[in-house]
């Protein structure tokens, strides 16, 4: 088997719960941030101590951990970078995701054992830029999201074979070029390039003609407004073969600010799709099983598209919210002596038939025939957040298995 043909499944983790979900459900590597210097300030992120724990957890499973340091740093940010990079180097972080030449230089000096991955914020769209960055010490380039599949093939054909290419395959797409945007700064004072984006591209806008200021108008025939900036989410689950054969070494899933459920479902789907591609003998005609494709409709998402891979992406001309069709009922904490110990997430009842998603398995139905609370007293429902619920189950289930229901 040619391992170089097998792309890495790279999942986001906004906190320790999401890290566990990514690792349990099949990610080969995880990317996350410390409490500073990452582009998702809204996430809980990881303290110094938590970063060390995260590295140990990840490496114990033979997987990799990358830390994002991909803000566009101002002078004041540079002061703390040497100490931070030294810490990341000491705890064994596999790679730093960098978006700035200055930060790259500091990382080479203070984190010499960490590989350097060039962030999509850098905006790499051609092979000359990719090769130049490789010559400066980068081992991987996260390609700009504005590239087509054909352009990726051209970059692969004209760059050193040792340089890895990473590409986004799933999640929200920013309307600006590779995430560099000042609309949030202008309208709200929140710096998108320091991870504090207010997402004004998702807002509803109207136009006003100068002589009629009291008559706002939409830009199209839509009573709800116009959404010129509001892009569809990306979903490349049906294009794994083409991505791999274009030379993409890592399939990056967006979503450090999203839930552990989102992390689990996306990691599981792309893991199963990549495994299916390998099992097909690396067939260029490989398509994942329908249930794998359907899994990605069971998470919160906007209407899906394929980004710029096959031409210009369509925009989402409706409300900027998400489609949410499934909720998590409970998470498996353990199985012992024919009983499941669950932690409740949303209310469910004895008699409900729930959808079960277990790491590495196809989803299946499970009927909750009987329930007990933490004191082992019979109950008819589980109404309280995170309450412990005991459910009889003959077969063991893995820790982290999810029970869910359609809304």
PDB file of C-alpha atoms in Angstrom, residues 161-270:
ATOM      1  CA  UNK A 161       7.555  16.369  -3.565  1.00  0.00           C
ATOM      2  CA  UNK A 162       8.558  16.722   0.109  1.00  0.00           C
ATOM      3  CA  UNK A 163       6.234  19.729   0.493  1.00  0.00           C
ATOM      4  CA  UNK A 164       2.810  18.617   1.739  1.00  0.00           C
ATOM      5  CA  UNK A 165      -0.368  20.287   0.496  1.00  0.00           C
ATOM      6  CA  UNK A 166      -3.342  20.706   2.795  1.00  0.00           C
ATOM      7  CA  UNK A 167      -6.790  21.792   1.627  1.00  0.00           C
ATOM      8  CA  UNK A 168     -10.097  22.565   3.306  1.00  0.00           C
ATOM      9  CA  UNK A 169     -12.804  20.027   2.528  1.00  0.00           C
ATOM     10  CA  UNK A 170     -15.660  20.826   4.887  1.00  0.00           C
ATOM     11  CA  UNK A 171     -17.290  23.665   6.780  1.00  0.00           C
ATOM     12  CA  UNK A 172     -17.977  27.375   6.618  1.00  0.00           C
ATOM     13  CA  UNK A 173     -16.386  29.475   3.892  1.00  0.00           C
ATOM     14  CA  UNK A 174     -15.445  33.100   4.518  1.00  0.00           C
ATOM     15  CA  UNK A 175     -16.495  35.487   1.745  1.00  0.00           C
ATOM     16  CA  UNK A 176     -13.137  37.294   1.878  1.00  0.00           C
ATOM     17  CA  UNK A 177      -9.890  36.145   0.331  1.00  0.00           C
ATOM     18  CA  UNK A 178      -8.546  33.257   2.429  1.00  0.00           C
ATOM     19  CA  UNK A 179     -10.180  34.684   5.506  1.00  0.00           C
ATOM     20  CA  UNK A 180      -8.511  38.106   5.390  1.00  0.00           C
ATOM     21  CA  UNK A 181     -11.323  40.560   6.060  1.00  0.00           C
ATOM     22  CA  UNK A 182     -11.807  44.025   7.594  1.00  0.00           C
ATOM     23  CA  UNK A 183     -15.610  44.261   7.456  1.00  0.00           C
ATOM     24  CA  UNK A 184     -15.930  43.127  11.073  1.00  0.00           C
ATOM     25  CA  UNK A 185     -13.304  45.666  12.168  1.00  0.00           C
ATOM     26  CA  UNK A 186     -15.109  48.474  10.307  1.00  0.00           C
ATOM     27  CA  UNK A 187     -18.637  47.698  11.506  1.00  0.00           C
ATOM     28  CA  UNK A 188     -18.058  46.399  15.029  1.00  0.00           C
ATOM     29  CA  UNK A 189     -14.468  47.095  16.063  1.00  0.00           C
ATOM     30  CA  UNK A 190     -13.821  43.340  16.385  1.00  0.00           C
ATOM     31  CA  UNK A 191     -10.656  42.328  14.525  1.00  0.00           C
ATOM     32  CA  UNK A 192     -11.311  39.328  12.277  1.00  0.00           C
ATOM     33  CA  UNK A 193      -7.592  38.909  11.743  1.00  0.00           C
ATOM     34  CA  UNK A 194      -7.109  38.413  15.469  1.00  0.00           C
ATOM     35  CA  UNK A 195      -9.831  35.768  15.700  1.00  0.00           C
ATOM     36  CA  UNK A 196     -12.712  38.006  16.838  1.00  0.00           C
ATOM     37  CA  UNK A 197     -14.860  38.135  13.684  1.00  0.00           C
ATOM     38  CA  UNK A 198     -18.500  39.173  14.266  1.00  0.00           C
ATOM     39  CA  UNK A 199     -19.474  37.532  10.934  1.00  0.00           C
ATOM     40  CA  UNK A 200     -21.155  40.600   9.391  1.00  0.00           C
ATOM     41  CA  UNK A 201     -21.144  38.702   6.080  1.00  0.00           C
ATOM     42  CA  UNK A 202     -24.063  36.685   7.524  1.00  0.00           C
ATOM     43  CA  UNK A 203     -26.191  39.753   8.272  1.00  0.00           C
ATOM     44  CA  UNK A 204     -29.142  41.019   6.268  1.00  0.00           C
ATOM     45  CA  UNK A 205     -28.465  44.145   4.193  1.00  0.00           C
ATOM     46  CA  UNK A 206     -30.569  46.653   2.250  1.00  0.00           C
ATOM     47  CA  UNK A 207     -29.673  49.689   0.131  1.00  0.00           C
ATOM     48  CA  UNK A 208     -30.956  53.235   0.533  1.00  0.00           C
ATOM     49  CA  UNK A 209     -31.302  55.737  -2.296  1.00  0.00           C
ATOM     50  CA  UNK A 210     -30.044  59.180  -1.249  1.00  0.00           C
ATOM     51  CA  UNK A 211     -33.278  61.088  -1.856  1.00  0.00           C
ATOM     52  CA  UNK A 212     -35.437  58.398  -0.197  1.00  0.00           C
ATOM     53  CA  UNK A 213     -33.650  57.584   3.083  1.00  0.00           C
ATOM     54  CA  UNK A 214     -36.866  56.272   4.636  1.00  0.00           C
ATOM     55  CA  UNK A 215     -37.337  53.619   1.919  1.00  0.00           C
ATOM     56  CA  UNK A 216     -34.705  50.889   2.284  1.00  0.00           C
ATOM     57  CA  UNK A 217     -34.696  48.400  -0.590  1.00  0.00           C
ATOM     58  CA  UNK A 218     -33.382  44.878  -0.948  1.00  0.00           C
ATOM     59  CA  UNK A 219     -31.002  44.089  -3.799  1.00  0.00           C
ATOM     60  CA  UNK A 220     -33.228  41.351  -5.171  1.00  0.00           C
ATOM     61  CA  UNK A 221     -36.839  40.200  -4.990  1.00  0.00           C
ATOM     62  CA  UNK A 222     -36.625  38.709  -1.519  1.00  0.00           C
ATOM     63  CA  UNK A 223     -38.682  39.972   1.386  1.00  0.00           C
ATOM     64  CA  UNK A 224     -36.057  38.816   3.884  1.00  0.00           C
ATOM     65  CA  UNK A 225     -33.196  40.837   2.433  1.00  0.00           C
ATOM     66  CA  UNK A 226     -30.081  40.199   0.376  1.00  0.00           C
ATOM     67  CA  UNK A 227     -27.107  38.049   1.297  1.00  0.00           C
ATOM     68  CA  UNK A 228     -24.396  38.890  -1.208  1.00  0.00           C
ATOM     69  CA  UNK A 229     -21.597  37.845   1.158  1.00  0.00           C
ATOM     70  CA  UNK A 230     -23.196  34.806   2.752  1.00  0.00           C
ATOM     71  CA  UNK A 231     -21.505  31.735   1.252  1.00  0.00           C
ATOM     72  CA  UNK A 232     -22.682  28.146   1.283  1.00  0.00           C
ATOM     73  CA  UNK A 233     -20.799  25.669   3.461  1.00  0.00           C
ATOM     74  CA  UNK A 234     -18.250  23.408   1.788  1.00  0.00           C
ATOM     75  CA  UNK A 235     -18.775  19.651   1.517  1.00  0.00           C
ATOM     76  CA  UNK A 236     -16.255  17.557  -0.449  1.00  0.00           C
ATOM     77  CA  UNK A 237     -17.147  14.119   0.936  1.00  0.00           C
ATOM     78  CA  UNK A 238     -17.970  12.800  -2.544  1.00  0.00           C
ATOM     79  CA  UNK A 239     -14.675  13.991  -4.026  1.00  0.00           C
ATOM     80  CA  UNK A 240     -12.108  12.206  -1.836  1.00  0.00           C
ATOM     81  CA  UNK A 241     -10.551  10.338  -4.765  1.00  0.00           C
ATOM     82  CA  UNK A 242     -10.033  13.466  -6.825  1.00  0.00           C
ATOM     83  CA  UNK A 243      -8.577  15.372  -3.884  1.00  0.00           C
ATOM     84  CA  UNK A 244      -6.139  12.585  -3.072  1.00  0.00           C
ATOM     85  CA  UNK A 245      -5.103  12.152  -6.689  1.00  0.00           C
ATOM     86  CA  UNK A 246      -4.595  15.888  -7.131  1.00  0.00           C
ATOM     87  CA  UNK A 247      -1.829  15.642  -4.526  1.00  0.00           C
ATOM     88  CA  UNK A 248      -3.632  16.866  -1.389  1.00  0.00           C
ATOM     89  CA  UNK A 249      -1.984  15.208   1.624  1.00  0.00           C
ATOM     90  CA  UNK A 250      -4.335  16.507   4.321  1.00  0.00           C
ATOM     91  CA  UNK A 251      -8.112  17.004   4.295  1.00  0.00           C
ATOM     92  CA  UNK A 252      -8.916  19.864   6.646  1.00  0.00           C
ATOM     93  CA  UNK A 253     -12.304  20.146   8.341  1.00  0.00           C
ATOM     94  CA  UNK A 254     -13.285  23.661   9.436  1.00  0.00           C
ATOM     95  CA  UNK A 255     -14.956  24.213  12.793  1.00  0.00           C
ATOM     96  CA  UNK A 256     -12.970  24.928  15.958  1.00  0.00           C
ATOM     97  CA  UNK A 257     -15.911  27.003  17.210  1.00  0.00           C
ATOM     98  CA  UNK A 258     -18.423  24.227  16.536  1.00  0.00           C
ATOM     99  CA  UNK A 259     -19.728  21.507  18.814  1.00  0.00           C
ATOM    100  CA  UNK A 260     -18.212  18.191  19.851  1.00  0.00           C
ATOM    101  CA  UNK A 261     -21.087  16.536  17.981  1.00  0.00           C
ATOM    102  CA  UNK A 262     -20.098  18.325  14.763  1.00  0.00           C
ATOM    103  CA  UNK A 263     -16.477  17.288  15.319  1.00  0.00           C
ATOM    104  CA  UNK A 264     -17.440  13.646  15.889  1.00  0.00           C
ATOM    105  CA  UNK A 265     -19.738  13.366  12.862  1.00  0.00           C
ATOM    106  CA  UNK A 266     -17.373  15.061  10.416  1.00  0.00           C
ATOM    107  CA  UNK A 267     -14.326  13.101  11.628  1.00  0.00           C
ATOM    108  CA  UNK A 268     -16.271   9.842  11.376  1.00  0.00           C
ATOM    109  CA  UNK A 269     -17.624  10.584   7.879  1.00  0.00           C
ATOM    110  CA  UNK A 270     -14.292  11.625   6.367  1.00  0.00           C
TER     111      UNK A 270
END
